[in-house]
Short mmCIF file of C-alpha atoms and ligand atoms in Angstrom, two decimals:
data_model
loop_
_atom_site.label_atom_id
_atom_site.label_comp_id
_atom_site.label_asym_id
_atom_site.label_seq_id
_atom_site.Cartn_x
_atom_site.Cartn_y
_atom_site.Cartn_z
CA MET A 530 -34.25 -11.09 -6.89
CA ALA A 531 -34.38 -12.56 -3.38
CA ALA A 532 -32.02 -11.23 -0.76
CA GLY A 533 -28.71 -13.07 -0.64
CA GLU A 534 -28.90 -14.20 -4.24
CA ARG A 535 -25.72 -13.32 -6.03
CA ILE A 536 -24.68 -13.01 -9.66
CA VAL A 537 -21.09 -14.12 -10.15
CA LEU A 538 -19.38 -14.19 -13.53
CA HIS A 539 -16.19 -16.04 -14.38
CA VAL A 540 -14.39 -14.67 -17.43
CA ASP A 541 -11.73 -16.87 -18.99
CA MET A 542 -9.71 -15.82 -22.04
CA ASP A 543 -9.51 -18.50 -24.76
CA ALA A 544 -6.03 -20.03 -25.22
CA PHE A 545 -4.71 -16.69 -24.01
CA TYR A 546 -0.98 -16.81 -24.80
CA ALA A 547 -1.46 -18.62 -28.11
CA ALA A 548 -4.28 -16.27 -29.10
CA ILE A 549 -2.06 -13.25 -28.45
CA GLU A 550 0.70 -14.74 -30.59
CA GLN A 551 -1.75 -15.43 -33.43
CA ARG A 552 -3.17 -11.93 -33.16
CA ASP A 553 0.27 -10.32 -33.25
CA GLU A 554 1.72 -12.54 -36.00
CA PRO A 555 -0.58 -13.19 -38.99
CA ARG A 556 1.48 -16.14 -40.26
CA LEU A 557 0.48 -18.06 -37.09
CA ARG A 558 -3.26 -17.67 -37.69
CA GLY A 559 -5.17 -20.85 -38.41
CA LYS A 560 -2.08 -22.93 -37.58
CA PRO A 561 -1.36 -25.18 -34.61
CA VAL A 562 0.68 -23.00 -32.26
CA ILE A 563 2.28 -24.11 -29.02
CA VAL A 564 3.54 -21.49 -26.60
CA GLY A 565 6.19 -22.95 -24.34
CA GLY A 566 9.81 -23.44 -23.45
CA PRO A 567 11.84 -23.73 -26.66
CA SER A 568 13.80 -26.82 -25.60
CA ARG A 569 12.31 -30.28 -26.01
CA ARG A 570 12.53 -30.58 -22.23
CA GLY A 571 10.23 -27.57 -21.87
CA VAL A 572 6.55 -27.65 -21.07
CA VAL A 573 3.50 -26.52 -23.06
CA SER A 574 2.09 -23.39 -21.50
CA THR A 575 -0.74 -22.87 -23.99
CA ALA A 576 -1.80 -24.67 -27.16
CA SER A 577 -3.89 -22.92 -29.81
CA TYR A 578 -7.23 -24.46 -30.67
CA GLU A 579 -5.73 -25.79 -33.91
CA ALA A 580 -3.26 -27.87 -31.86
CA ARG A 581 -5.78 -29.25 -29.39
CA PRO A 582 -7.45 -31.85 -31.65
CA PHE A 583 -4.03 -33.55 -31.73
CA GLY A 584 -4.28 -34.01 -27.96
CA VAL A 585 -1.88 -31.21 -27.08
CA HIS A 586 -2.69 -29.42 -23.83
CA SER A 587 -1.16 -27.17 -21.16
CA ALA A 588 1.48 -28.60 -18.80
CA MET A 589 2.32 -31.40 -21.28
CA PRO A 590 6.05 -31.98 -21.94
CA MET A 591 7.08 -30.30 -25.19
CA SER A 592 8.59 -33.54 -26.54
CA ARG A 593 5.24 -35.31 -26.16
CA ALA A 594 3.36 -32.37 -27.69
CA LEU A 595 5.62 -32.38 -30.76
CA ALA A 596 5.27 -36.13 -31.13
CA LEU A 597 1.48 -35.70 -31.23
CA CYS A 598 1.56 -32.63 -33.46
CA PRO A 599 4.82 -32.51 -35.44
CA ASN A 600 3.69 -29.56 -37.57
CA ALA A 601 3.06 -27.32 -34.59
CA ILE A 602 4.83 -23.97 -34.52
CA VAL A 603 6.54 -23.50 -31.17
CA VAL A 604 6.66 -19.95 -29.85
CA THR A 605 8.74 -18.85 -26.86
CA PRO A 606 6.56 -17.13 -24.23
CA ARG A 607 6.65 -13.32 -24.13
CA MET A 608 5.43 -12.75 -20.60
CA GLY A 609 5.83 -8.99 -20.76
CA ARG A 610 3.45 -8.89 -23.70
CA TYR A 611 0.93 -11.19 -21.99
CA LEU A 612 1.00 -9.05 -18.85
CA GLU A 613 0.31 -5.97 -20.95
CA VAL A 614 -2.73 -7.57 -22.62
CA SER A 615 -3.87 -8.97 -19.27
CA GLU A 616 -3.94 -5.46 -17.87
CA GLN A 617 -6.14 -4.36 -20.77
CA VAL A 618 -8.51 -7.26 -20.09
CA MET A 619 -8.69 -6.53 -16.36
CA ALA A 620 -9.20 -2.81 -17.01
CA THR A 621 -12.09 -3.72 -19.31
CA LEU A 622 -13.65 -5.84 -16.54
CA ASP A 623 -13.28 -2.92 -14.11
CA ASP A 624 -15.81 -1.04 -16.25
CA PHE A 625 -18.43 -3.62 -15.35
CA SER A 626 -18.00 -4.10 -11.61
CA PRO A 627 -16.06 -2.66 -8.69
CA LEU A 628 -15.59 -6.25 -7.51
CA VAL A 629 -13.14 -7.96 -9.87
CA GLU A 630 -10.95 -10.78 -8.57
CA PRO A 631 -8.21 -11.78 -11.02
CA LEU A 632 -7.21 -15.44 -10.63
CA SER A 633 -4.34 -15.33 -13.07
CA LEU A 634 -3.38 -13.32 -16.13
CA ASP A 635 -6.28 -14.64 -18.14
CA GLU A 636 -9.22 -15.21 -15.83
CA ALA A 637 -11.20 -13.33 -13.23
CA PHE A 638 -14.38 -13.40 -11.17
CA LEU A 639 -16.80 -10.48 -11.24
CA ASP A 640 -19.53 -9.92 -8.69
CA MET A 641 -22.39 -8.46 -10.73
CA THR A 642 -25.02 -8.66 -7.99
CA GLY A 643 -27.42 -5.75 -8.18
CA SER A 644 -26.32 -4.54 -11.60
CA GLU A 645 -29.16 -6.12 -13.58
CA ARG A 646 -30.84 -2.75 -14.00
CA LEU A 647 -27.67 -1.44 -15.61
CA PHE A 648 -26.67 -4.40 -17.79
CA GLY A 649 -29.75 -6.62 -18.00
CA PRO A 650 -29.90 -10.33 -17.15
CA PRO A 651 -26.71 -12.46 -16.85
CA GLU A 652 -26.84 -13.38 -20.58
CA ALA A 653 -26.70 -9.69 -21.50
CA MET A 654 -23.92 -9.05 -18.97
CA ALA A 655 -21.82 -11.86 -20.43
CA ASP A 656 -22.36 -10.65 -24.01
CA ALA A 657 -21.51 -7.05 -23.14
CA ILE A 658 -18.29 -8.12 -21.42
CA ARG A 659 -17.21 -10.37 -24.29
CA LYS A 660 -17.89 -7.63 -26.82
CA ALA A 661 -15.92 -5.11 -24.76
CA ILE A 662 -12.94 -7.49 -24.51
CA VAL A 663 -12.95 -8.16 -28.26
CA ALA A 664 -13.17 -4.44 -28.98
CA ARG A 665 -10.27 -3.66 -26.66
CA THR A 666 -7.96 -6.60 -27.41
CA GLY A 667 -9.22 -8.44 -30.48
CA LEU A 668 -9.32 -11.61 -28.37
CA THR A 669 -12.19 -13.84 -27.32
CA ALA A 670 -13.22 -14.94 -23.85
CA SER A 671 -15.65 -17.50 -22.48
CA VAL A 672 -17.96 -16.58 -19.64
CA GLY A 673 -19.84 -18.55 -17.00
CA ALA A 674 -22.58 -16.93 -14.93
CA ALA A 675 -24.07 -18.42 -11.79
CA ALA A 676 -25.01 -17.83 -8.17
CA ASN A 677 -21.50 -18.50 -6.85
CA LYS A 678 -17.83 -18.74 -7.77
CA PHE A 679 -17.59 -22.52 -8.00
CA LEU A 680 -20.51 -22.75 -10.43
CA ALA A 681 -19.40 -19.76 -12.50
CA LYS A 682 -15.90 -21.16 -12.99
CA LEU A 683 -17.23 -24.57 -13.85
CA ALA A 684 -19.66 -23.01 -16.33
CA SER A 685 -17.11 -20.87 -18.19
CA ASP A 686 -15.33 -24.07 -19.22
CA LEU A 687 -18.41 -25.80 -20.67
CA ASN A 688 -18.74 -23.76 -23.87
CA LYS A 689 -15.19 -22.91 -24.84
CA PRO A 690 -14.00 -21.13 -26.93
CA ASP A 691 -15.96 -17.90 -27.35
CA GLY A 692 -19.00 -19.19 -25.47
CA VAL A 693 -21.36 -18.37 -22.65
CA THR A 694 -22.91 -20.72 -20.12
CA ILE A 695 -25.59 -19.56 -17.70
CA VAL A 696 -26.32 -21.87 -14.78
CA PRO A 697 -30.11 -21.64 -14.39
CA ARG A 698 -31.13 -20.04 -11.10
CA GLY A 699 -32.81 -22.40 -8.67
CA ARG A 700 -31.79 -25.47 -10.71
CA GLU A 701 -28.05 -25.33 -9.97
CA ALA A 702 -27.71 -28.75 -8.31
CA GLU A 703 -29.70 -30.38 -11.10
CA PHE A 704 -27.52 -28.66 -13.71
CA ILE A 705 -24.23 -30.00 -12.33
CA ALA A 706 -25.47 -33.43 -11.22
CA PRO A 707 -24.54 -35.32 -14.45
CA LEU A 708 -20.98 -33.94 -14.54
CA PRO A 709 -18.05 -36.10 -13.39
CA VAL A 710 -16.74 -35.71 -9.84
CA ARG A 711 -13.49 -34.38 -11.31
CA ARG A 712 -15.28 -31.10 -12.01
CA LEU A 713 -15.59 -30.36 -8.30
CA TRP A 714 -13.15 -27.75 -7.10
CA GLY A 715 -10.39 -29.49 -5.16
CA VAL A 716 -10.72 -32.90 -6.83
CA GLY A 717 -7.57 -33.94 -8.66
CA PRO A 718 -6.99 -37.23 -10.47
CA LYS A 719 -5.96 -39.02 -7.25
CA SER A 720 -8.93 -37.84 -5.20
CA ALA A 721 -11.24 -38.66 -8.12
CA GLU A 722 -9.93 -42.23 -8.02
CA ARG A 723 -10.48 -42.45 -4.29
CA ILE A 724 -14.00 -41.11 -4.62
CA ALA A 725 -14.75 -43.46 -7.53
CA LYS A 726 -13.85 -46.38 -5.25
CA LEU A 727 -16.74 -45.31 -3.03
CA GLY A 728 -19.02 -45.80 -6.05
CA LEU A 729 -19.39 -42.05 -6.66
CA ARG A 730 -18.82 -41.01 -10.28
CA THR A 731 -20.94 -37.96 -10.85
CA ILE A 732 -21.44 -34.78 -8.86
CA GLY A 733 -25.02 -35.91 -8.31
CA ASP A 734 -23.74 -39.12 -6.68
CA VAL A 735 -21.79 -37.03 -4.17
CA ALA A 736 -24.75 -34.70 -3.57
CA ARG A 737 -27.02 -37.64 -2.78
CA ALA A 738 -24.50 -39.41 -0.53
CA GLU A 739 -25.21 -39.39 3.18
CA LEU A 740 -22.93 -36.77 4.73
CA GLY A 741 -22.05 -38.80 7.85
CA TRP A 742 -20.94 -41.73 5.68
CA LEU A 743 -18.95 -39.42 3.42
CA ARG A 744 -17.24 -37.85 6.46
CA ARG A 745 -16.12 -41.25 7.71
CA ARG A 746 -14.77 -42.18 4.28
CA LEU A 747 -13.03 -38.98 3.25
CA GLY A 748 -12.38 -37.13 6.49
CA ALA A 749 -14.76 -34.53 7.88
CA SER A 750 -13.51 -31.31 6.33
CA TYR A 751 -12.90 -32.66 2.82
CA ALA A 752 -16.25 -34.46 2.85
CA GLU A 753 -18.10 -31.32 3.92
CA HIS A 754 -16.31 -29.25 1.29
CA LEU A 755 -17.22 -31.66 -1.52
CA TRP A 756 -20.76 -32.20 -0.33
CA ALA A 757 -21.46 -28.47 -0.19
CA LEU A 758 -20.08 -27.95 -3.71
CA ALA A 759 -21.96 -30.97 -5.07
CA ASN A 760 -25.12 -29.39 -3.68
CA ALA A 761 -24.16 -26.19 -5.53
CA ARG A 762 -23.29 -24.30 -2.35
CA ASP A 763 -20.25 -22.01 -2.18
CA ASP A 764 -20.26 -18.88 -0.03
CA ARG A 765 -16.81 -17.53 -0.93
CA PRO A 766 -17.09 -13.84 -1.75
CA VAL A 767 -15.51 -12.30 -4.84
CA ASP A 768 -12.40 -10.83 -3.26
CA ALA A 769 -11.09 -7.74 -4.97
CA SER A 770 -8.68 -6.87 -2.16
CA GLY A 771 -5.67 -8.59 -3.67
CA GLU A 772 -6.01 -6.63 -6.84
CA ARG A 773 -3.03 -4.55 -7.86
CA LYS A 774 -1.54 -4.68 -4.44
CA SER A 775 2.16 -4.22 -4.12
CA LEU A 776 4.78 -5.42 -1.70
CA GLY A 777 7.53 -3.02 -0.79
CA SER A 778 10.54 -2.37 1.37
CA GLU A 779 12.24 0.96 2.00
CA THR A 780 14.86 2.47 4.27
CA THR A 781 15.19 6.01 5.49
CA LEU A 782 18.92 6.58 5.63
CA GLU A 783 20.78 7.99 8.61
CA TRP A 784 22.64 10.32 6.31
CA ASP A 785 22.08 11.38 2.72
CA VAL A 786 23.68 9.44 -0.08
CA ARG A 787 24.30 10.33 -3.68
CA GLY A 788 25.70 8.58 -6.72
CA ARG A 789 24.99 5.21 -8.22
CA ASN A 790 27.65 3.41 -6.21
CA ALA A 791 25.98 4.46 -2.98
CA VAL A 792 22.37 3.90 -4.02
CA GLU A 793 22.72 0.56 -5.77
CA PRO A 794 23.70 -1.59 -2.76
CA ILE A 795 20.81 -0.17 -0.76
CA LEU A 796 18.43 -0.87 -3.60
CA ARG A 797 19.78 -4.40 -3.90
CA ARG A 798 19.04 -5.01 -0.24
CA GLN A 799 15.47 -3.74 -0.65
CA CYS A 800 14.97 -6.06 -3.63
CA GLU A 801 16.20 -8.99 -1.57
CA ARG A 802 13.69 -8.16 1.15
CA VAL A 803 10.86 -7.80 -1.33
CA ALA A 804 11.77 -11.09 -3.03
CA ARG A 805 11.79 -12.85 0.33
CA GLY A 806 8.38 -11.36 1.10
CA LEU A 807 7.05 -12.65 -2.22
CA ARG A 808 8.27 -16.16 -1.56
CA GLU A 809 6.92 -16.15 1.99
CA THR A 810 3.50 -15.18 0.70
CA ARG A 811 3.82 -17.44 -2.37
CA LEU A 812 3.41 -14.63 -4.84
CA VAL A 813 5.18 -13.70 -8.04
CA ALA A 814 5.58 -10.12 -9.19
CA GLY A 815 4.95 -8.85 -12.70
CA GLY A 816 6.80 -5.59 -12.18
CA VAL A 817 9.10 -3.60 -9.93
CA ARG A 818 9.00 0.00 -8.71
CA VAL A 819 11.87 2.13 -7.41
CA LYS A 820 11.25 5.00 -5.03
CA LEU A 821 13.70 7.72 -4.02
CA ARG A 822 13.09 10.61 -1.67
CA TYR A 823 15.41 13.58 -2.08
CA SER A 824 16.53 15.60 0.93
CA ARG A 825 15.92 18.83 -0.86
CA GLY A 826 12.24 19.70 -0.48
CA PHE A 827 11.47 16.09 0.48
CA VAL A 828 10.63 15.43 -3.16
CA LEU A 829 9.57 11.89 -4.01
CA ALA A 830 10.43 10.24 -7.34
CA THR A 831 9.25 6.82 -8.51
CA ARG A 832 9.88 4.82 -11.66
CA GLN A 833 8.40 1.44 -12.50
CA ALA A 834 8.69 -1.23 -15.16
CA LYS A 835 7.47 -4.71 -15.93
CA LEU A 836 9.64 -7.78 -15.61
CA ASP A 837 10.24 -10.04 -18.61
CA ALA A 838 8.47 -12.78 -16.70
CA PRO A 839 6.75 -12.89 -13.31
CA ALA A 840 9.37 -13.68 -10.67
CA ASP A 841 10.00 -14.02 -6.96
CA ASP A 842 13.80 -13.84 -6.95
CA SER A 843 15.86 -10.80 -6.07
CA ARG A 844 18.05 -10.98 -9.16
CA SER A 845 15.08 -10.50 -11.51
CA LEU A 846 13.76 -7.63 -9.39
CA PHE A 847 17.13 -5.95 -8.93
CA THR A 848 18.19 -6.20 -12.57
CA ARG A 849 15.14 -4.25 -13.65
CA ALA A 850 15.26 -1.90 -10.64
CA ALA A 851 18.90 -1.01 -11.41
CA GLU A 852 17.87 -0.13 -14.98
CA LEU A 853 15.25 2.22 -13.53
CA LEU A 854 17.95 4.09 -11.60
CA GLU A 855 19.22 5.34 -14.95
CA ARG A 856 16.01 7.32 -15.27
CA LEU A 857 16.42 9.01 -11.87
CA ASP A 858 18.63 11.82 -10.66
CA LEU A 859 21.30 10.24 -8.48
CA ASP A 860 23.42 13.35 -8.09
CA ALA A 861 21.08 15.13 -5.69
CA PRO A 862 21.23 14.08 -1.99
CA ILE A 863 18.89 11.14 -1.35
CA ARG A 864 17.48 10.21 2.02
CA LEU A 865 15.19 7.28 1.28
CA VAL A 866 15.55 4.33 -1.09
CA GLY A 867 12.73 1.87 -1.65
CA ALA A 868 11.70 -0.98 -3.93
CA ALA A 869 8.28 -2.51 -4.41
CA ALA A 870 6.88 -5.41 -6.41
CA PHE A 871 3.54 -4.94 -8.13
CA ASP A 872 1.19 -6.87 -10.42
CA LEU A 873 1.23 -9.70 -7.91
CA ALA A 874 -0.18 -13.10 -8.71
CA ALA A 875 -0.28 -16.38 -6.85
CA ALA A 876 2.83 -18.44 -7.53
CA GLY A 877 1.94 -21.46 -9.61
CA ALA A 878 -1.61 -20.26 -10.23
CA GLY A 879 -3.30 -20.77 -13.56
CA GLN A 880 -0.85 -20.97 -16.39
CA ALA A 881 2.20 -20.48 -14.23
CA PRO A 882 4.49 -23.51 -14.72
CA LEU A 883 5.56 -21.43 -17.61
CA PHE A 884 7.05 -18.66 -15.49
CA ALA A 885 8.78 -21.26 -13.47
CA GLU A 886 11.48 -22.00 -15.99
CA ARG A 887 13.09 -18.63 -15.76
CA ALA A 888 12.31 -17.74 -12.17
CA THR A 889 13.15 -21.02 -10.59
CA LYS A 890 16.89 -21.24 -10.70
CA ASP A 891 17.36 -18.01 -8.80
CA GLY A 892 14.20 -18.62 -6.79
CA ASN A 893 15.38 -22.03 -5.61
CA ARG A 894 18.74 -20.76 -4.50
CA GLU A 895 17.07 -17.97 -2.61
CA ARG A 896 14.49 -20.27 -1.09
CA ALA A 897 17.40 -22.20 0.39
CA MET A 898 18.69 -18.92 1.75
CA ASP A 899 15.29 -18.22 3.31
CA GLU A 900 15.55 -21.48 5.21
CA ILE A 901 19.04 -20.69 6.41
CA ARG A 902 17.81 -17.31 7.61
CA ALA A 903 14.89 -18.89 9.36
CA ARG A 904 17.30 -21.18 11.24
CA PHE A 905 20.13 -18.77 11.96
CA GLY A 906 18.41 -15.43 12.04
CA ASP A 907 19.10 -12.56 9.74
CA LYS A 908 22.79 -12.14 10.50
CA ILE A 909 23.98 -13.16 7.08
CA ASP A 910 22.04 -10.25 5.58
CA TYR A 911 23.71 -6.89 5.11
CA ALA A 912 23.94 -4.90 8.30
CA ASP A 913 21.63 -1.92 8.32
MG1 MG Y 925 -7.94 -19.26 -20.22
#
């Protein structure tokens, strides 16, 4: 393998939420299942493969989905369960590479460069990973393998479900040339329309376009981005740094406190800070951790738990954090109280509209508060 040539895999679970529901509940197997908000004003978060031939897909209003597929069984999302299975999937991927970049609960990039001696060619890597995921979770995944992230992600979608697509090395541009422009990363329906007006319909059309002309038509940076992708070039590294990071806030107290009535308000304040940090960085948390340091012996105690649904509002964090206090000794003198959010994911990434329903009401109110704070400083917060 020539220097600089990479092997990137994109692993994407098939109809993840619906597949989990069908696995857990035999009566749902082989039936059209829609996971989504229970009201008719809700949105489809995942449709099982049995529902898809009816035209049902993610992000579609539930009323429309049920008009298309009246026999569908609607299941309310169980985010806690999906997070649990997601962790099993990600842990499985960790066995194959130290460089795993989760994109959402159900998909991730793996950098497999240099591990051919261990796992064989990309086909063998993809098969081994899919087998390991089935063995661990009973669920299927589709895998794309290529020289970069853009191509790998595009490829994993070409043979769904339960399929593998290898983009042939050295023939990448040729491989993607016949595909519609819409397949380029960063091209939504509106941009696709704009690009079509330039007479460019396929990725190959964009690749062959003269870059100077494209710059004048689409603006320099967007044109360069599209042109590089259309020519199968994408240098973004697989970034494992965001994995399992947490975001925390803690206060060392001027004097010791004890008892729930003393600890709870401090914890609430930490949760508010953490929630604000999440919103500022556009992340949602899958879980919350409480940390206490006791004066006696400087002993540290932590407890953590998952949230019912990923959230970025302080009420969701604090509700669960307050429950965790019940599992900690609050009678001994405490000198530090902290809260942290973990299992972080990009807000709105992947299948997220789904989390929105629960998180939003509190999130919106608090977002308004963030703006007020930004304008008037932090004075409305508790005094430290
Ligand atoms: Mg998926």
